[in-house]
Coordinates of C-alpha atoms in Angstrom, one line a residue:
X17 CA -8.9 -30.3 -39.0
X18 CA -5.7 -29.3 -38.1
X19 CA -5.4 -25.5 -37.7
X20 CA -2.1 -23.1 -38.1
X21 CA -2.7 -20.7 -35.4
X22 CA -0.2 -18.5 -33.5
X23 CA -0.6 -18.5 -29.5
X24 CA 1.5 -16.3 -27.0
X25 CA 1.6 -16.7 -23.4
X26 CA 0.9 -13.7 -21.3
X27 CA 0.9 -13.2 -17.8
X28 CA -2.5 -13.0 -15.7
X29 CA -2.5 -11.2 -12.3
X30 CA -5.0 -13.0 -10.0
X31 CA -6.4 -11.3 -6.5
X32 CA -6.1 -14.5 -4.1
X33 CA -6.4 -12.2 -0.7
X34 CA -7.4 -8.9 0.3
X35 CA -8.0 -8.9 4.1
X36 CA -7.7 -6.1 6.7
X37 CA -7.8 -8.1 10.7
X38 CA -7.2 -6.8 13.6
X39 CA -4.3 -8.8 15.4
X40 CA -4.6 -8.5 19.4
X41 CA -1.3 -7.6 21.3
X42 CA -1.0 -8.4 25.4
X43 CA 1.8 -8.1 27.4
X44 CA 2.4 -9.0 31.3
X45 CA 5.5 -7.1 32.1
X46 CA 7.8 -5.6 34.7
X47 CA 9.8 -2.9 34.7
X48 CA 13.7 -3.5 34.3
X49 CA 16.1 -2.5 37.7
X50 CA 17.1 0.2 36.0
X51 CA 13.8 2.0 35.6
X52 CA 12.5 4.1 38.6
X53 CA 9.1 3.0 40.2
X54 CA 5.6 3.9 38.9
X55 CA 3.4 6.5 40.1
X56 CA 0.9 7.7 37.2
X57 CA 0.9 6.1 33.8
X58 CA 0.9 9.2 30.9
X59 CA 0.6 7.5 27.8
X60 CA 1.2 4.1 26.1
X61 CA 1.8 3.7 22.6
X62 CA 2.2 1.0 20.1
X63 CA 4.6 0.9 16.7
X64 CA 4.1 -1.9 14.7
X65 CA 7.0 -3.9 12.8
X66 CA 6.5 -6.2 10.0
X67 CA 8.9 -8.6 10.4
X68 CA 8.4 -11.4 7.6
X69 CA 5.7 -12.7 5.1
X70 CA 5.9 -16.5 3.6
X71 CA 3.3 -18.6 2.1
X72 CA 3.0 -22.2 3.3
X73 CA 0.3 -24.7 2.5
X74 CA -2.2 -22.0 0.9
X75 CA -1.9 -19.7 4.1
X76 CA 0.1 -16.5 4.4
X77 CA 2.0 -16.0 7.4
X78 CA 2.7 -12.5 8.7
X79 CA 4.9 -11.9 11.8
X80 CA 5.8 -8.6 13.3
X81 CA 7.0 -7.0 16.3
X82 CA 5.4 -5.0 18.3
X83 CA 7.2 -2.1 20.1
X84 CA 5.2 -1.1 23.2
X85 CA 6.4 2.3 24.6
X86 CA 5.0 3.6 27.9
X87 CA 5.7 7.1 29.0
X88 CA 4.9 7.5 33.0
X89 CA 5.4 9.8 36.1
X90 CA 8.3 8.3 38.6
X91 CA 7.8 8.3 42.4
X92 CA 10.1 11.2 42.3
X93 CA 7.6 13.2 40.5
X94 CA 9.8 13.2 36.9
X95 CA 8.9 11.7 33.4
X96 CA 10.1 8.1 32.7
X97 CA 10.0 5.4 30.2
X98 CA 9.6 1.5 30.0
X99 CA 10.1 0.0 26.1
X100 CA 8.7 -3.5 25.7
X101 CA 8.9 -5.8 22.3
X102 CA 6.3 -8.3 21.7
X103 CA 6.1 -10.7 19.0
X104 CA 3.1 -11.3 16.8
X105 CA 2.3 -14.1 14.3
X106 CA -0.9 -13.9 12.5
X107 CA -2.1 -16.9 9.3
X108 CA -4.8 -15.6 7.0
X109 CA -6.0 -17.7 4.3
X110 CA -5.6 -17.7 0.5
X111 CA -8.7 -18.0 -1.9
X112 CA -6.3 -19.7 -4.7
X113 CA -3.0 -21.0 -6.2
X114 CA 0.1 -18.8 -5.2
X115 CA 2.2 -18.9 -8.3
X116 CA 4.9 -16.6 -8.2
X117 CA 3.0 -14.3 -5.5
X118 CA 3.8 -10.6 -5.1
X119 CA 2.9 -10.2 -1.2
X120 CA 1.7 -6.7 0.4
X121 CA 1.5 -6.4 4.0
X122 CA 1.1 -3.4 5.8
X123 CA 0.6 -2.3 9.6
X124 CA -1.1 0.6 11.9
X125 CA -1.2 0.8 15.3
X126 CA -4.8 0.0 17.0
X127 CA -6.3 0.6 20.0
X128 CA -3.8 0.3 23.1
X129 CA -4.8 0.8 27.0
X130 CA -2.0 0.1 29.9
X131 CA -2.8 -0.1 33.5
X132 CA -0.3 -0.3 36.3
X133 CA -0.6 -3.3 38.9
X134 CA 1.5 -2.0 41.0
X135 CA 4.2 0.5 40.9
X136 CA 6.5 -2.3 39.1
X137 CA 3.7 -3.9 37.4
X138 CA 2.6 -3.5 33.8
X139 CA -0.8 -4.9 31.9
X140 CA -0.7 -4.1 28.7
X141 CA -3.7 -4.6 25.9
X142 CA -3.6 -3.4 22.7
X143 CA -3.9 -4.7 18.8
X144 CA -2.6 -4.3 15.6
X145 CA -4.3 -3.5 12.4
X146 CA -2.7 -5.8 9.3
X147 CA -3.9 -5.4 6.2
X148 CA -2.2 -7.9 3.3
X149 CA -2.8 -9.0 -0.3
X150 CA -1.3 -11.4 -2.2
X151 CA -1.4 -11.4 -6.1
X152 CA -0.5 -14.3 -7.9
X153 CA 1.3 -14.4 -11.4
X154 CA 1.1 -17.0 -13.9
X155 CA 1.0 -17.3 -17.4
X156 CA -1.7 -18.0 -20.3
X157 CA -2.1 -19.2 -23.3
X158 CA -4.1 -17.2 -25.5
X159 CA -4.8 -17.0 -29.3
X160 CA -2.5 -14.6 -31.2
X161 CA -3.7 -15.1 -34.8
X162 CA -3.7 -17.6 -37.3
X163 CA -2.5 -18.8 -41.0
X164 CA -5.3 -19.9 -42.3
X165 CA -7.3 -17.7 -44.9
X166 CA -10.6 -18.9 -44.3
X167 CA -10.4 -18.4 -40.2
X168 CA -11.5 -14.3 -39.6
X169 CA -9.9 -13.4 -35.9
X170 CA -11.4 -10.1 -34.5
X171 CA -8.5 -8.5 -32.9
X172 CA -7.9 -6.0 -29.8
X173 CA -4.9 -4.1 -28.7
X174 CA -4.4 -3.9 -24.6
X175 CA -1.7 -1.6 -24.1
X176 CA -0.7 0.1 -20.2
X177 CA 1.6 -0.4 -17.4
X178 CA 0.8 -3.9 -15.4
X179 CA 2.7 -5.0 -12.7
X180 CA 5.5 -7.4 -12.5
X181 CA 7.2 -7.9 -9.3
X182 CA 8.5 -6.5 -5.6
X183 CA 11.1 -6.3 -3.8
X184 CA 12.3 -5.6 0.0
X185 CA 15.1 -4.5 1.7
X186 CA 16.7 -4.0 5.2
X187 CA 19.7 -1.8 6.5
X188 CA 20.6 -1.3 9.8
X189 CA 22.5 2.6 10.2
X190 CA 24.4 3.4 13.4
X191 CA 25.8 6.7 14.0
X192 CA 27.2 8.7 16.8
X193 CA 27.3 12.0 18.2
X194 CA 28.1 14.5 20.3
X195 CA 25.8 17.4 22.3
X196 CA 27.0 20.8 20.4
X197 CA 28.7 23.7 22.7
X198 CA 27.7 24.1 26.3
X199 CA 25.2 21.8 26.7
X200 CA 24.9 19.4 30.2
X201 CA 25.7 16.1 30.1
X202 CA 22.6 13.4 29.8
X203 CA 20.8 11.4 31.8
X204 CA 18.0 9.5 30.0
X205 CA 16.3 9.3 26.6
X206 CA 12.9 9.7 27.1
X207 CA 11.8 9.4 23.6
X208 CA 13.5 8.4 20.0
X209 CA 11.6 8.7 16.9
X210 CA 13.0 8.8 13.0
X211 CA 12.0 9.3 9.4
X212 CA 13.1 9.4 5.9
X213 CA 13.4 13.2 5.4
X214 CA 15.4 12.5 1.8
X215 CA 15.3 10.2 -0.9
X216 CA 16.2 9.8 -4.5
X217 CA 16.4 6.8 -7.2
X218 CA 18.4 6.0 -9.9
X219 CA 19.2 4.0 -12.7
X220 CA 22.8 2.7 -13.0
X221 CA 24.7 0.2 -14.7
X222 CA 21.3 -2.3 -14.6
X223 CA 21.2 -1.8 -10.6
X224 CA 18.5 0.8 -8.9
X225 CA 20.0 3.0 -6.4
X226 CA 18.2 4.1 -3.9
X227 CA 19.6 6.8 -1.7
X228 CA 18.3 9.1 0.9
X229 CA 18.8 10.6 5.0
X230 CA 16.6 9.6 7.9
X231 CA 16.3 12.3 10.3
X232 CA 16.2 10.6 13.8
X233 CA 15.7 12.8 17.1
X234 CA 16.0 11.9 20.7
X235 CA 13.8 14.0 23.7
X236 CA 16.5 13.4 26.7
X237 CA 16.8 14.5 30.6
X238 CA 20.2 16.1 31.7
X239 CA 21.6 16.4 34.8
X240 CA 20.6 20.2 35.2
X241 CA 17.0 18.6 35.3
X242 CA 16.3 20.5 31.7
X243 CA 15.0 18.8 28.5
X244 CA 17.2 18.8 25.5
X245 CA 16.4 17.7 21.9
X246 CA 19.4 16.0 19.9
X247 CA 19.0 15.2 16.3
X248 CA 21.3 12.6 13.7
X249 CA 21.2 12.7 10.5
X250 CA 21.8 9.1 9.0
X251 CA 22.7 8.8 4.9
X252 CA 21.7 5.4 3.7
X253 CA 22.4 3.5 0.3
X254 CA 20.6 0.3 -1.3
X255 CA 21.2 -1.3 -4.6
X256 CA 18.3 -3.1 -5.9
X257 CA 19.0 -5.7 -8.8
X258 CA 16.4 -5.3 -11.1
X259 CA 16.1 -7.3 -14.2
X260 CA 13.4 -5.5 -15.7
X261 CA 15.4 -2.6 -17.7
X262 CA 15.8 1.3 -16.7
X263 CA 11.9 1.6 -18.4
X264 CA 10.4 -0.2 -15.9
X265 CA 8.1 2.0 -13.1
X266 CA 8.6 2.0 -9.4
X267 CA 6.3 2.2 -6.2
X268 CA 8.6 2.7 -3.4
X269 CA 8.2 3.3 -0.2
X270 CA 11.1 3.8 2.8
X271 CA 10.5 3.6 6.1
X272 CA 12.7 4.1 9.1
X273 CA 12.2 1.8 11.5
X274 CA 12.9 0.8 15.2
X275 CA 14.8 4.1 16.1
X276 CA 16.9 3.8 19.6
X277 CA 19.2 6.9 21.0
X278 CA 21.5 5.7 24.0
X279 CA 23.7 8.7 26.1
X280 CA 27.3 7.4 25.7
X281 CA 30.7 8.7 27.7
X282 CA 32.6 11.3 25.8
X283 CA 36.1 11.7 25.8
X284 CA 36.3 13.7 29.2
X285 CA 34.2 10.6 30.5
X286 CA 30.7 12.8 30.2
X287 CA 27.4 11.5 28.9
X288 CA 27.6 14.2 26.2
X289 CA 27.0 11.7 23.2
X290 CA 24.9 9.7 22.1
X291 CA 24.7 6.1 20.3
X292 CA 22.1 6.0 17.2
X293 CA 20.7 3.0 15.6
X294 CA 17.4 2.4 13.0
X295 CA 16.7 0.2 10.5
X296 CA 15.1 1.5 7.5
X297 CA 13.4 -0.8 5.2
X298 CA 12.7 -0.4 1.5
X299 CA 9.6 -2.2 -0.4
X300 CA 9.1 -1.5 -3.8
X301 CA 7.0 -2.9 -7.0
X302 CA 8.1 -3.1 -10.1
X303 CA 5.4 -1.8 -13.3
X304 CA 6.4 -2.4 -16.8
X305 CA 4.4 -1.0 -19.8
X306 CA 3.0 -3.4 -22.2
X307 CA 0.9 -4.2 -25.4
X308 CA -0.7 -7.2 -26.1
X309 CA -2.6 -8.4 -30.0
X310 CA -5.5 -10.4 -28.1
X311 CA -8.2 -11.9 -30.2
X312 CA -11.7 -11.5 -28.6
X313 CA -13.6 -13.1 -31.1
X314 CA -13.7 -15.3 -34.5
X315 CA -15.4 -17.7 -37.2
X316 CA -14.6 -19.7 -40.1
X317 CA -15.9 -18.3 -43.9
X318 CA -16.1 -22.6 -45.1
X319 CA -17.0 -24.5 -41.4
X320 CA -19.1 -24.6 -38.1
X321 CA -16.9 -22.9 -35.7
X322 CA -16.8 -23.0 -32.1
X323 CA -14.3 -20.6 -29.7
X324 CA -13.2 -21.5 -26.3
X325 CA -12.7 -17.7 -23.9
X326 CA -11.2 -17.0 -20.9
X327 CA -11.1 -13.4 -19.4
X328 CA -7.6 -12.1 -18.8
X329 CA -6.7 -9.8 -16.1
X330 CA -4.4 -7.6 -15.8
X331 CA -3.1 -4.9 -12.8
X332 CA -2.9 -1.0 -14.8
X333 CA -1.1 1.7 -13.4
X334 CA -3.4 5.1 -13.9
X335 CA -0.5 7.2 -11.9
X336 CA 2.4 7.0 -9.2
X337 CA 1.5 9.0 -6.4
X338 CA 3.9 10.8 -4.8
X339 CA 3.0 14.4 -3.3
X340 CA 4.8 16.5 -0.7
X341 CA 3.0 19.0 1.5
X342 CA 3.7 21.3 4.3
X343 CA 0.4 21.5 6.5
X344 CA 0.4 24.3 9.1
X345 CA -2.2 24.1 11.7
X346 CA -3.2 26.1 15.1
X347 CA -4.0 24.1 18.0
X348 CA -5.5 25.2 21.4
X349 CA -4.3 23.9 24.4
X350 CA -5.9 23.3 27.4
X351 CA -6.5 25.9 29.7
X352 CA -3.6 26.3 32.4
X353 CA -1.6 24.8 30.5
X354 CA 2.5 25.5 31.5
X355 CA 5.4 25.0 29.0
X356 CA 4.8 22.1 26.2
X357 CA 7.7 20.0 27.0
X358 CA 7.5 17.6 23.8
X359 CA 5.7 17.1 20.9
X360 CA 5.4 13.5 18.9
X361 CA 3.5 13.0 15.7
X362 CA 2.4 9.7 14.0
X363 CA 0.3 8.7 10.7
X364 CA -2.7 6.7 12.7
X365 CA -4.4 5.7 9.1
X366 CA -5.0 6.7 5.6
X367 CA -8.2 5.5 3.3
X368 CA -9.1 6.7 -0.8
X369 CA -12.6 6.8 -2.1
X370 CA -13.3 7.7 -5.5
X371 CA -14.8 11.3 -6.1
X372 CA -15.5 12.9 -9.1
X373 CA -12.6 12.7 -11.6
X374 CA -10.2 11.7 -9.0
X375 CA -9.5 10.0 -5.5
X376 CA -10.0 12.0 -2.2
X377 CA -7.3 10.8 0.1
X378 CA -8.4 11.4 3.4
X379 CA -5.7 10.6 6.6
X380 CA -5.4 10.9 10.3
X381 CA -2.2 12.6 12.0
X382 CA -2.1 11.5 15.8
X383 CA -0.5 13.8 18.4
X384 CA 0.4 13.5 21.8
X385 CA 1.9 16.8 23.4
X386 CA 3.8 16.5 27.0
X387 CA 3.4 19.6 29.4
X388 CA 4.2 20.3 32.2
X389 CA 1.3 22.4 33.7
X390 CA 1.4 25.0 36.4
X391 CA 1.4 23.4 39.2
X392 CA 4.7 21.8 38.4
X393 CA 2.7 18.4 37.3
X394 CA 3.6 16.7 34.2
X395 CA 0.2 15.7 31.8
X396 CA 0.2 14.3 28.5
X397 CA -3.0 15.3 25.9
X398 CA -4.0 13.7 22.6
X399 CA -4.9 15.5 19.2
X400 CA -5.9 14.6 15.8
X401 CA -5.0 16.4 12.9
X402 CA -7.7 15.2 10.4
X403 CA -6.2 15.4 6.4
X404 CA -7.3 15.5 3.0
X405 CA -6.0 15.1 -0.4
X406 CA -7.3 14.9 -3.8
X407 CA -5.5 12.7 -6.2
X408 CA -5.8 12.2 -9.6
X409 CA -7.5 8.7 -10.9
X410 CA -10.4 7.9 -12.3
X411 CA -13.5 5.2 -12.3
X412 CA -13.0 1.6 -10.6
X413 CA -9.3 3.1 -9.7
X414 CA -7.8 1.7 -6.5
X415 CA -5.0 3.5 -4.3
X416 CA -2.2 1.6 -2.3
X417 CA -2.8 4.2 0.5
X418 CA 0.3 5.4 2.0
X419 CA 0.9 8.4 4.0
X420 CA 4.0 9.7 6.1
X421 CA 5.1 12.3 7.9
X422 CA 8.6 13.1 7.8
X423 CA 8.8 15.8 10.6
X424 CA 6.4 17.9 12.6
X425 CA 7.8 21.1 14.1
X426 CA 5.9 23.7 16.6
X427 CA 6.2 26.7 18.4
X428 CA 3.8 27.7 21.9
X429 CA 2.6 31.2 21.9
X430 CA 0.3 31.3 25.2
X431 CA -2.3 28.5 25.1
X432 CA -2.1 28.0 21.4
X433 CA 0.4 25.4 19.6
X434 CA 1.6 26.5 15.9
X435 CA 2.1 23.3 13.7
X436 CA 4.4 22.9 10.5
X437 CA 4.2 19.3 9.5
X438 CA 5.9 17.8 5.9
X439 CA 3.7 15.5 4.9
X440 CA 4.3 12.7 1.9
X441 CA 1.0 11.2 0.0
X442 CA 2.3 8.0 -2.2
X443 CA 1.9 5.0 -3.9
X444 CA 0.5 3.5 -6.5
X445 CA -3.1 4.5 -8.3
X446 CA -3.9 1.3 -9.9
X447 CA -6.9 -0.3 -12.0
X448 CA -7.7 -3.8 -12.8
X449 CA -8.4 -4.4 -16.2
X450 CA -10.5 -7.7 -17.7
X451 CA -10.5 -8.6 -21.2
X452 CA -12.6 -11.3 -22.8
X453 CA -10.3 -13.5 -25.3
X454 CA -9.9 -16.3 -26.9
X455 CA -7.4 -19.3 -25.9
X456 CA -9.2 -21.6 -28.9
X457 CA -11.2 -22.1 -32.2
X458 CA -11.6 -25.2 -33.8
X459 CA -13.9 -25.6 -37.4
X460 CA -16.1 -29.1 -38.2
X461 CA -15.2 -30.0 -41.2
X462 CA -18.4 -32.3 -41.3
X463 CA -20.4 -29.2 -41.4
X464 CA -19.3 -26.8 -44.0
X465 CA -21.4 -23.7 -44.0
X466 CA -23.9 -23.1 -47.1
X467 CA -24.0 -20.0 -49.0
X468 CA -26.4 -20.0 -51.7
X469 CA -25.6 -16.8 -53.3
X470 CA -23.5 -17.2 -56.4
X471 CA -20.0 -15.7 -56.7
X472 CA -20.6 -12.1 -58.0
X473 CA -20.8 -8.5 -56.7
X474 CA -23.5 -7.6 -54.4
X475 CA -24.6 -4.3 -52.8
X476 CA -25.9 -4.7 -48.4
X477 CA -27.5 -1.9 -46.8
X478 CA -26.1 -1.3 -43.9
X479 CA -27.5 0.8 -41.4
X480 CA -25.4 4.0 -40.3
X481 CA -22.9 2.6 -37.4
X482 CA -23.6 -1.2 -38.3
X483 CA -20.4 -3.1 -36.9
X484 CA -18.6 -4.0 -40.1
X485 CA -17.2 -7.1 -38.1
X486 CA -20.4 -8.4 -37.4
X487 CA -21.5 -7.9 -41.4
X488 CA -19.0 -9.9 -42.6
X489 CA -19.6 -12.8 -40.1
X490 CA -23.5 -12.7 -41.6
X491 CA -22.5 -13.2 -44.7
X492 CA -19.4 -15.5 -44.4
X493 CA -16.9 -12.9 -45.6
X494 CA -14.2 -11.3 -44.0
X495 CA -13.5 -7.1 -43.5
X496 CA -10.4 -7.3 -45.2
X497 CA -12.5 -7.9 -48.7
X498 CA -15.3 -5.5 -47.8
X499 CA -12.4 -2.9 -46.8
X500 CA -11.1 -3.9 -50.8
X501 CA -13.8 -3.5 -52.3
X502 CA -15.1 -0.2 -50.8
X503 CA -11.5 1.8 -49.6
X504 CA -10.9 2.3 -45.7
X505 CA -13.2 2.1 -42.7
X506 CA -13.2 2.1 -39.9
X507 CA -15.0 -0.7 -37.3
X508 CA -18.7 0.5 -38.2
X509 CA -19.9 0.9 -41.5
X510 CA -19.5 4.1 -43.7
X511 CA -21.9 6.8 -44.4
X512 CA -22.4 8.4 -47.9
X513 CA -21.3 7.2 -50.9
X514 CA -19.1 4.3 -51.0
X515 CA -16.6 2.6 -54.1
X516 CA -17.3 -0.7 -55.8
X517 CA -15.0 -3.0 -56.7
X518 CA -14.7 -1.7 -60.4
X519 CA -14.2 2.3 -58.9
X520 CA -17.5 3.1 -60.1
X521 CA -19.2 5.8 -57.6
X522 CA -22.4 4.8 -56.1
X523 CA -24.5 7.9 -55.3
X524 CA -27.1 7.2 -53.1
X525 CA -27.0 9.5 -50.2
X526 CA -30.4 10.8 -51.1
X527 CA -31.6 8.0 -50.2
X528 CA -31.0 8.5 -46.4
X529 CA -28.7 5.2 -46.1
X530 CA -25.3 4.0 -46.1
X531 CA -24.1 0.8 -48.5
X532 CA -21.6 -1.3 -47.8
X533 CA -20.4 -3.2 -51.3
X534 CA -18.4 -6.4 -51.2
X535 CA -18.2 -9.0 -53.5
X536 CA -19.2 -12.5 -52.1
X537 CA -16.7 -15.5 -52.8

């Protein structure tokens, strides 16, 4: 039998990876001419660059950059640098179909060691944490409802914000400047580090414009063999075409990327400026509300039925993270400590766990602090700031963890450091939701279903709460002519008196039970 049912096709978000690896980074290097010889190593660290994500042959490939900065004493007892880049490719594999894939990758810095050969020799070892996903999107066909009058469809409403695509961008900002008043000309950068300190959104003319300043600042030597800090200010601009309408929801994040700060001649032919460059990169996903009529369940009142399911899942957003706050913290320092020359700050990892009502976000702020002690000798120490957050969620919630710290300023008082960082919890609280429905029913027409009670008005007690759905599949009705003949209910069963078809009041609460009249056809 041929049925006249309605179908829609609805999109279905699929988890075919969630991996975290650990990708191993070694480098062999020597120091360019231009970099004085080695004679204690302070510090080595690692910054991470995603580079590109594809999808080939049911493996993801991630490549990256790493940028390998090592901060050392020279021969002529002074700070110096060596910067090193070193390319990364890692394949991880997918458990499933990519069908319109909306890729995640994300990268921290692991552990990193550097030991010097000699004093023009460098062996690096160090790794990379990656952690990716990739979702695929596809559609399915479901059932939506149906014509015919002897088919009974239980229907379900799944309404909430799923997600529906990404997007990335890249823009490379250059700037230059010049030292303010007095100040001595330069001889080296020793460090250059950036952030997004500002950043807005907007809907315009079907485009997303994403605006904002990264706040880059440079730790340099001048020739008066003092330390100076310059900072830049650099505005940037994106437009983002978006299809999905100025309702749609955004998770975006912005970073600032691959900072660099080189001294440059002024006019009077002094290194007085300098030459910025960074690259700030914009991900986003796209979330779009929806409702969707699903039916979870059916029969026919006349044939043998049978249903064919499928559980459809779909990606909710509970909340879109994004929190600013200004942590203050005291640090010691270690006894004889001199003058802190510099101070560098860096998110080293950020993890969410459920607790109570919420999500406690919990995150790591690595610092390392130059000084230069009393004996004239420079040292560099290592801190951890540990951090905590409590974001609002709720059960099986899951949190695209992202934490940044868009400055970090201090002040030395004796042996003790005061801290003032502006720290930025975001991203997106999401929940996946499953739903059993049904793509099919078909009816046997070589079995119709008996019913041996004659046409007429009956009276079924129904015991307080009964489904009302389940009722009128026992008895090969539907709810739509046991809601006629007795008024408006709800899904379960009414208590107290109840209406026949004729509007004659049945009193029969003293009985202690609830009737539900219908009239059998």
């Amino acid at each position: 039998m041929e049925l006249e049912l309605r179908r829609q096709t609805v999109p279905s978000f699929e988890t075919i990876l969630e991996e975290t690896v650990e990708q191993p980074v070694e480098c062999d290097a020597l120091l360019p001419d231009y970099c004085p010889d080695i004679r204690r190593i302070l510090k080595c660290t690692l910054t991470p660059v995603p580079v590109g994500k594809t999808i080939t042959a049911g493996r993801l490939e991630v490549e990256g950059l790493a940028t390998l900065n090592i901060l050392y004493i020279s021969a002529g007892g002074e700070p110096a640098r060596g910067e090193y880049k070193v390319p990364f490719t890692r394949m991880l594999e997918l458990h499933g179909e990519a069908e319109d894939p909306i890729i995640t990758v994300g990268m921290l810095p692991g552990p990193v060691s550097c030991r010097a050969v000699n004093q023009r020799r460098l062996e690096i070892r160090g790794s990379v944490v990656i952690a990716a996903s990739v979702i695929s999107c596809h559609g399915q066909q479901i059932l939506a409802g149906s014509e015919e009058k002897t088919i009974q469809l239980r229907m379900a409403q799944q309404k909430g914000i799923r997600l529906s695509g990404a997007f990335d961008r890249e823009q490379r900002l250059a700037k230059t400047t010049t030292l303010e008043g007095s100040a001595a000309p330069l001889t080296r950068v020793l460090r250059c580090d950036a952030a997004v300190s500002r950043r807005e959104e907007k809907w315009l003319d079907g485009r997303l414009l994403i605006t904002g300043e990264v706040l880059a600042a440079a730790h340099c030597a001048d020739q008066n063999g003092g330390w100076q800090t310059a900072e830049c200010t650099l505005p940037f601009e994106l437009t983002i075409d978006c299809p999905e309408g100025a309702d749609a929801e955004f998770d975006i994040r912005c970073r600032a990327l691959a900072p660099t700060a080189e001294p440059m001649q002024d006019a009077d032919g002094e290194y007085r400026a300098l030459e910025w460059g960074v690259t700030i990169s914009v991900e986003g996903k796209i979330y779009r509300a929806y409702a969707l009529d699903c039916c979870t369940d059916g029969y026919s009142t006349r044939y043998q039925s049978a249903c064919k399911g499928r559980t459809l899942q779909t990606v909710e957003l509970v909340n879109l993270c994004r929190e600013s706050e200004t942590r203050r913290e005291t640090l010691p320092l270690p006894e004889a400590t001199g003058e802190v020359v510099a101070l560098w700050a860096r998110v080293e990892g950020c993890t969410a766990a459920p607790e109570g009502d919420g999500l406690l976000a919990e995150g790591r702020l690595g610092l390392t602090l130059l000084t230069k002690m009393g004996d004239g000798e420079y040292y560099s120490f290592d801190r951890t700031m540990e951090l905590q957050r409590q974001l609002l969620g709720g059960e099986d919630c899951r949190w695209e963890a992202g934490l940044e710290c868009r400055g970090c300023r201090w002040e030395q008082t004796g042996n003790e450091l005061s801290l003032t960082c502006e720290l930025v919890w975001q991203g997106a609280i999401c929940r996946t939701r499953r739903l059993a429905v049904l793509e099919d029913i078909t009816v046997d027409e070589a079995a119709p279903k008996e019913n041996r009670m004659p046409r007429g008005l009956y009276i079924y007690m129904a015991e307080e709460g009964e489904s009302l759905w389940e009722v009128a599949r026992r008895y090969n009705t539907s709810e739509a002519r046991i809601r006629e003949d007795n008024g408006e209910m709800g899904e379960s069963c009414p208590a107290g008196p109840l209406l026949d078809r004729k509007s004659t009041r049945l009193n029969s609460s003293h009985l202690g039970i609830s009737y539900a009249v219908f009239c059998l056809k």
